[in-house]
Short mmCIF file of C-alpha atoms in Angstrom, two decimals:
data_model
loop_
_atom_site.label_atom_id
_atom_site.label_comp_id
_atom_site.label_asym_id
_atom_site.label_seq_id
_atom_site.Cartn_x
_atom_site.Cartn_y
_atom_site.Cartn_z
CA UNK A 1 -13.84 -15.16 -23.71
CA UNK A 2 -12.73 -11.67 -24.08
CA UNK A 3 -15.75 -9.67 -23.55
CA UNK A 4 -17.03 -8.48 -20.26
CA UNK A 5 -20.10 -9.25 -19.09
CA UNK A 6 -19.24 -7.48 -15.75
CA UNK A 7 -16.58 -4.34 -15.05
CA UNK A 8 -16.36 -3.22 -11.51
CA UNK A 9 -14.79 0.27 -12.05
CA UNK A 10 -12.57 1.89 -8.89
CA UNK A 11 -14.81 -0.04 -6.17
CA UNK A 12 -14.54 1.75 -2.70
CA UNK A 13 -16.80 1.35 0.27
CA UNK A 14 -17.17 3.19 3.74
CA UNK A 15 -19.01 2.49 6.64
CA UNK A 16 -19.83 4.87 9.18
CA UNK A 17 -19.41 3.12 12.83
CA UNK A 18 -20.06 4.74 16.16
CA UNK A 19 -16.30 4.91 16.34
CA UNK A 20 -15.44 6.38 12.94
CA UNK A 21 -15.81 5.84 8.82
CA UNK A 22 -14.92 2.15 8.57
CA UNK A 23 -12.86 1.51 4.59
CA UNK A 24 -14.00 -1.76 3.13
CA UNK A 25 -12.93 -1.07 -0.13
CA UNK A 26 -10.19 0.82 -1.53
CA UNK A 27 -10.45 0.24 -4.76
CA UNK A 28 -11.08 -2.52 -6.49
CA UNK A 29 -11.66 -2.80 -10.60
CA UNK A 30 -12.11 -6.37 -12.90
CA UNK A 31 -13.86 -7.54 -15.47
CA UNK A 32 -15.57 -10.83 -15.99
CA UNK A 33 -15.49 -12.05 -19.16
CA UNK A 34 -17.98 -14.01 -21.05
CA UNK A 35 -17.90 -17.81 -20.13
CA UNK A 36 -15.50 -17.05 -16.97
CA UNK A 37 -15.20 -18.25 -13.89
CA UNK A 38 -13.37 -15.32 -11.73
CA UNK A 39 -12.03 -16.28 -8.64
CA UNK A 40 -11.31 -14.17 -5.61
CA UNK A 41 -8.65 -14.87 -2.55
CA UNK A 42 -7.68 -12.67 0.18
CA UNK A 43 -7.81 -12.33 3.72
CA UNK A 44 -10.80 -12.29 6.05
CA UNK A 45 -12.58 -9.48 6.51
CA UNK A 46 -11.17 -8.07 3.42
CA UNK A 47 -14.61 -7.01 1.86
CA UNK A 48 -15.31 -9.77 -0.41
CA UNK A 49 -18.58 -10.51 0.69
CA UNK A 50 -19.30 -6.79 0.54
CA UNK A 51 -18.10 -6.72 -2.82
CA UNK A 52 -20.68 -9.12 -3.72
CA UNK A 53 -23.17 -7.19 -2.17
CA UNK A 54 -22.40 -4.45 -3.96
CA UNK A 55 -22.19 -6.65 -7.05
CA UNK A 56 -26.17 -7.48 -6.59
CA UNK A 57 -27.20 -3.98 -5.62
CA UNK A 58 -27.85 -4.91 -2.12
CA UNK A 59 -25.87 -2.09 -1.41
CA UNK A 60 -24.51 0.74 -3.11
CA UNK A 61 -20.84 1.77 -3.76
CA UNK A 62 -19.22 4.90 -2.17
CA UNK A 63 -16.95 5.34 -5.47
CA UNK A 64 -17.38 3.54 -8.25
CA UNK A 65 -19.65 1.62 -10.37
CA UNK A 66 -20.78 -1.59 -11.46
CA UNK A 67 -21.83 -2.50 -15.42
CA UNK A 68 -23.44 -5.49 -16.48
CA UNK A 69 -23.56 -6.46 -19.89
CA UNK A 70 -27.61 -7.45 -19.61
CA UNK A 71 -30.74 -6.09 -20.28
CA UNK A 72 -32.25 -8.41 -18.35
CA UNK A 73 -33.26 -5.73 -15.39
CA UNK A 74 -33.74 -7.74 -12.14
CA UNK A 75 -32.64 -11.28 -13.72
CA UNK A 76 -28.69 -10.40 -14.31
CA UNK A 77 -27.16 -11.98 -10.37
CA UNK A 78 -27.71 -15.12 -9.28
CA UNK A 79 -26.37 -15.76 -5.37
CA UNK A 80 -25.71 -18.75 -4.02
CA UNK A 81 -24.62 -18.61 -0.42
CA UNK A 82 -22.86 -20.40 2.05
CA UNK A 83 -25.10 -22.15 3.38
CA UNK A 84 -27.55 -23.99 1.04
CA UNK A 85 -30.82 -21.77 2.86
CA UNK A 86 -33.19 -24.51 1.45
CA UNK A 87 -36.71 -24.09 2.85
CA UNK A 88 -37.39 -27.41 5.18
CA UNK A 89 -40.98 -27.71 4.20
CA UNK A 90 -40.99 -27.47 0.34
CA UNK A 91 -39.78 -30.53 -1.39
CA UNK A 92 -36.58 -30.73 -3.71
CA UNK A 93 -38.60 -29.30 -7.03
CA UNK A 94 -40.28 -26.66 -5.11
CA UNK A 95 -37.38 -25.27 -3.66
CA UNK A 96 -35.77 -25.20 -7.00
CA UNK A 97 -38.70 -23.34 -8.29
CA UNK A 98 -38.55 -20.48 -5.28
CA UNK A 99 -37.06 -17.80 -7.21
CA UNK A 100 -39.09 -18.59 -10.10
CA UNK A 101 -42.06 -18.22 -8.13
CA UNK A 102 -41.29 -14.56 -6.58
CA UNK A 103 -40.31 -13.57 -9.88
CA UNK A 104 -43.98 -14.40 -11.07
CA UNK A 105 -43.81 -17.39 -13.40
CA UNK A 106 -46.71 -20.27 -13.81
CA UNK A 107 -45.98 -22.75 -11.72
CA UNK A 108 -46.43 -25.06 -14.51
CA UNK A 109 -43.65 -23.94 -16.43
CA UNK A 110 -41.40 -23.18 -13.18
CA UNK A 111 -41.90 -26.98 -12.67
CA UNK A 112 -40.88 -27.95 -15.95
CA UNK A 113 -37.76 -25.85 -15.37
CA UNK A 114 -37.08 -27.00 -12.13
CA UNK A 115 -37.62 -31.04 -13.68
CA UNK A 116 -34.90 -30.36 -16.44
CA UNK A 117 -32.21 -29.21 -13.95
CA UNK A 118 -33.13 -32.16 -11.74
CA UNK A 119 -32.56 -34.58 -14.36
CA UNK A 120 -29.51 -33.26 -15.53
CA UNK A 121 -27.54 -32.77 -12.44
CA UNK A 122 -28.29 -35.79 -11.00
CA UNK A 123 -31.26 -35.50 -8.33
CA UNK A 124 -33.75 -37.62 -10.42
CA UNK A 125 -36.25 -39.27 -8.29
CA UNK A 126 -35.62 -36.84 -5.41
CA UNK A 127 -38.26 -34.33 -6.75
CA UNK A 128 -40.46 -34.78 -3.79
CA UNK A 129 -37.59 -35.11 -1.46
CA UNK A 130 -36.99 -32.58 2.19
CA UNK A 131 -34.23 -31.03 2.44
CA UNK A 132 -33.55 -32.86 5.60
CA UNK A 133 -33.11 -36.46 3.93
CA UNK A 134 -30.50 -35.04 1.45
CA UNK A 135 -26.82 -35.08 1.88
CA UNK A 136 -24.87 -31.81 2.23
CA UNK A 137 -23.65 -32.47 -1.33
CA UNK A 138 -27.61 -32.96 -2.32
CA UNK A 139 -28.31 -30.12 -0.49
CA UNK A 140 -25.47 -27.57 -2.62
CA UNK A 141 -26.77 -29.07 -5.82
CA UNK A 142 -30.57 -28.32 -5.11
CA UNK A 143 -29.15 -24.45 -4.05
CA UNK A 144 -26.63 -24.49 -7.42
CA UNK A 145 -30.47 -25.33 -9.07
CA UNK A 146 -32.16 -22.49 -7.42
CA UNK A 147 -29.34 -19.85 -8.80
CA UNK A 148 -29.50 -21.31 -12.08
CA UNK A 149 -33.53 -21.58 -12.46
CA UNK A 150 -33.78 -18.15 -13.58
CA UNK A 151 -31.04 -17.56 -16.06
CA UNK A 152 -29.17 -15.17 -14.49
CA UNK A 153 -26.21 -13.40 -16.89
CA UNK A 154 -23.64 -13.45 -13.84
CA UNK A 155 -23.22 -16.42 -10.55
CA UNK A 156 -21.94 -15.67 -7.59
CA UNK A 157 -20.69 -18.33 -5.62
CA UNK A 158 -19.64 -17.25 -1.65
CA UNK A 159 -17.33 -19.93 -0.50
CA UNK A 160 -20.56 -22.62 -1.53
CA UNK A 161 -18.52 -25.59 -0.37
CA UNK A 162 -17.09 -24.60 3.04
CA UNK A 163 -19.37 -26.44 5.28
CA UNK A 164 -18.89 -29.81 3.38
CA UNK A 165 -16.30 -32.13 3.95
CA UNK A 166 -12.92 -33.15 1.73
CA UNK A 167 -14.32 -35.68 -0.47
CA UNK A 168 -18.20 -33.85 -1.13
CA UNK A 169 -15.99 -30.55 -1.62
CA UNK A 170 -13.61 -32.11 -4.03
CA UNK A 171 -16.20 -33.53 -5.76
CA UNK A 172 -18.70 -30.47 -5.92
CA UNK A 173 -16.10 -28.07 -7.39
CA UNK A 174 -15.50 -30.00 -10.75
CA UNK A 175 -19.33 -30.38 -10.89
CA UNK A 176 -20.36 -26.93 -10.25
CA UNK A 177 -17.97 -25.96 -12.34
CA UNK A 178 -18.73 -28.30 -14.77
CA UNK A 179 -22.25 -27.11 -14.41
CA UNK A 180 -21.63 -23.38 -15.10
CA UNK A 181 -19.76 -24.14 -18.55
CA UNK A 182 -22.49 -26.53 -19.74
CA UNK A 183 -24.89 -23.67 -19.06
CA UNK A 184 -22.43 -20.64 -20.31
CA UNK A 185 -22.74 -18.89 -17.50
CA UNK A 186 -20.07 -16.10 -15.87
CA UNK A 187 -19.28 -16.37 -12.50
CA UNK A 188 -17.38 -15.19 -9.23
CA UNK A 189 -16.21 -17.29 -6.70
CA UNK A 190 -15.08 -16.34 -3.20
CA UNK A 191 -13.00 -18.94 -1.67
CA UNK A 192 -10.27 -19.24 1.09
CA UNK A 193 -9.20 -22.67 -0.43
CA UNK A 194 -6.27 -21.42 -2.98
CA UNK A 195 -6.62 -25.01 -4.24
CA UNK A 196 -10.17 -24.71 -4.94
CA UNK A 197 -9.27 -21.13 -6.43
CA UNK A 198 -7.19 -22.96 -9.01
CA UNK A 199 -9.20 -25.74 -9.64
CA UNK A 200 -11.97 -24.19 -10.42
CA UNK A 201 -11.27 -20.55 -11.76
CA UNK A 202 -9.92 -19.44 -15.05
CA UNK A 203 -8.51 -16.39 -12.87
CA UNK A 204 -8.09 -15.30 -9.82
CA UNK A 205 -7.91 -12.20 -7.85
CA UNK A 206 -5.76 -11.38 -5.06
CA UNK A 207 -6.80 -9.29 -2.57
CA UNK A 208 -5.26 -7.33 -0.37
CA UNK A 209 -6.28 -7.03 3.68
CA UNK A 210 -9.03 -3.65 4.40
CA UNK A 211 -9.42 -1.71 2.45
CA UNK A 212 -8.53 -3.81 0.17
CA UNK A 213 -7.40 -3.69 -3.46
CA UNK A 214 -5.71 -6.45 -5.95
CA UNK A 215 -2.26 -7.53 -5.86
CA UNK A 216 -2.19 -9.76 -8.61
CA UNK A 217 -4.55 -11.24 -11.26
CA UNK A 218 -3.32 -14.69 -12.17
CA UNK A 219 -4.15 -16.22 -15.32
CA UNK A 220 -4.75 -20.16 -14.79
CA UNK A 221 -3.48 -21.65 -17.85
CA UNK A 222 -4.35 -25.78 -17.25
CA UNK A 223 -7.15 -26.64 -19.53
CA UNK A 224 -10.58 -26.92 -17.53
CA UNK A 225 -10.80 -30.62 -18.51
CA UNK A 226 -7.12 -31.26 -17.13
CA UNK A 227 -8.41 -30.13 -13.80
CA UNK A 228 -9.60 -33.50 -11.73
CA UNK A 229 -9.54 -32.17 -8.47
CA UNK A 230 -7.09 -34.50 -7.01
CA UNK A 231 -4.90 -35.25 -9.76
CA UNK A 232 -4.56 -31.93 -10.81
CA UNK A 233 -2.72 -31.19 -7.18
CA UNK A 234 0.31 -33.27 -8.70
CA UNK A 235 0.79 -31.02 -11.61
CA UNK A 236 3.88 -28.61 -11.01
CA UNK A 237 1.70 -25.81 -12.82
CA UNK A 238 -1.03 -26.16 -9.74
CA UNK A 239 1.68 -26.20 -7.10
CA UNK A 240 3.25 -23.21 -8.50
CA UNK A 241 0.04 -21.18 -8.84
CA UNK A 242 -0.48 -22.16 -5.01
CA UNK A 243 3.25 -21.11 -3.89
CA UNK A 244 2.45 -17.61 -5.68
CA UNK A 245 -0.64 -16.86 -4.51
CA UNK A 246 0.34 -18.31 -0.72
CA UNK A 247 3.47 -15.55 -1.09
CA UNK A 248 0.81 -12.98 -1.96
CA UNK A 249 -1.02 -13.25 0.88
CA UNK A 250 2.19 -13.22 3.20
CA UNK A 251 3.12 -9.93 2.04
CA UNK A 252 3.04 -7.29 4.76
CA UNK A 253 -0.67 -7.08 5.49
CA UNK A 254 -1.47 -8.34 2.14
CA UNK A 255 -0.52 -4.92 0.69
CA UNK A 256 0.79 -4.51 -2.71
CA UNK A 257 4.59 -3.77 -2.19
#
C-alpha cells in the first residue's frame, strides 16, 4: 500500500466574491495510496467539498496540482454524494447502469454489470425496484453501485451516510468499506463523524478551519477486520485516536500551533 495512486501537491483555492478574494485552500498536499481508504476531518466550511471538486476537475486549482496514477482519461473519479441522487423513474438496475450509459456502453453489457454488483451486495431481487420502495440504506447501496459500475481508479465518498440514522450508518460503513477492499479500490472520505473517520479509514487527515491546511495525518493502526463498528468503540486504541483528533480540532481555529 505504498504507492500513490493520487498526490495533491500544495492545493490552494481563491474565490473572487463581490466583497473580496475568498481563500478556500491554503495549502493542502497527500497522497493516496494504492488500496487506501483516506479519510478527511475538519471543520465546516473548511474546503473539503471543494477539495473534492478540485479532485474531479470540476474545478481547477489556483496553486497546485492534482496527479492520478491512471490512464484511464475520463474513468479515474468516481463521486458518490450525499444524498443518494437516484433517478425516481428508472428501476434499481437502471440506475446502476446511468453512468455506464453516458459513458456509451451497450446496454447489454451495462446490465450484466449492473446484475453482478446487485448480486453481490445484497439487492438481489430488487432489480426492477423504484427508488421510492427502498430503504435509505437500499438507497446508499444502489448509489455505492453507480460509483463503482465504471471502475473508477479513485472513490470519493462526501459524508455518504449523514442522512441515515445510527444503526443503517453503523452498518453501511463496515459494508462500504468492506465493499471498496473487495473491489481494490482507493478512496477519500469526508466525514464529520471522527468515529466513522476511524472506523473506516486507514488514515486520516486533519484539517484546519479556511483556508485550510493539515494538522496532523494519523495513521490508524487496528486491523480493518478488528473494526466492527460498535465493538471497535470499546478498544482503548479507537478512543485514543478520537481524544487526538477531538484536541485537533479544538486548537485555536483549528490552526496548526
Amino acid at each position: 500500500m505504498n504507492t500513490p495512486i493520487l498526490s495533491a501537491n500544495a492545493i490552494g483555492m481563491r474565490f473572487e466574491s463581490a466583497s473580496g478574494p475568498v481563500e478556500a485552500i491554503g495549502n493542502v498536499s497527500f497522497d493516496l495510496r494504492e488500496g487506501e481508504i483516506l479519510a478527511l476531518v475538519g471543520p465546516s466550511g473548511c474546503g473539503k467539498t471543494t477539495l473534492f471538486n478540485i479532485i474531479t476537475g470540476l474545478l481547477a486549482p489556483s496553486r497546485g496540482e492534482i496527479v492520478i496514477a491512471s490512464d484511464r482519461a475520463g474513468q479515474d473519479v468516481g463521486y458518490m454524494l450525499q444524498k443518494d441522487l437516484l433517478l425516481p423513474w428508472r428501476s434499481v438496475i437502471d440506475n446502476v447502469i446511468l453512468g455506464l450509459e453516458v459513458r456509451g456502453m451497450a446496454r447489454d453489457k451495462a446490465r450484466a454489470i449492473a446484475r453482478d454488483l446487485i448480486e453481490a451486495y445484497g439487492l438481489k431481487g430488487f432489480e426492477d425496484a423504484r427508488p421510492s420502495t427502498l430503504s435509505g440504506g437500499m438507497r446508499q447501496r444502489v448509489a455505492i453501485m453507480r460509483t463503482l459500475a465504471f471502475d473508477p481508479a479513485v472513490v470519493l465518498l462526501d459524508e455518504p451516510f449523514s442522512a441515515l440514522d445510527f444503526q443503517t450508518r453503523t452498518l453501511l460503513q463496515q459494508d462500504v468499506a468492506r465493499i471498496i477492499a473487495e473491489r481494490r479500490k482507493s478512496a477519500i472520505l469526508i466525514t464529520h463523524d471522527i468515529g466513522e473517520a476511524i472506523t473506516m479509514a486507514d488514515r486520516i487527515l486533519v484539517l484546519s478551519t479556511r483556508p485550510s491546511t493539515v494538522i496532523r495525518t494519523m495513521d490508524i493502526e487496528i486491523p480493518r477486520d478488528a473494526r466492527d463498528p460498535i465493538s471497535l468503540r470499546s478498544d482503548q486504541r479507537y478512543n485514543d485516536y478520537f481524544v487526538s483528533i477531538w484536541e485537533d480540532l479544538q486548537l485555536p481555529n483549528a490552526r496548526v500551533a
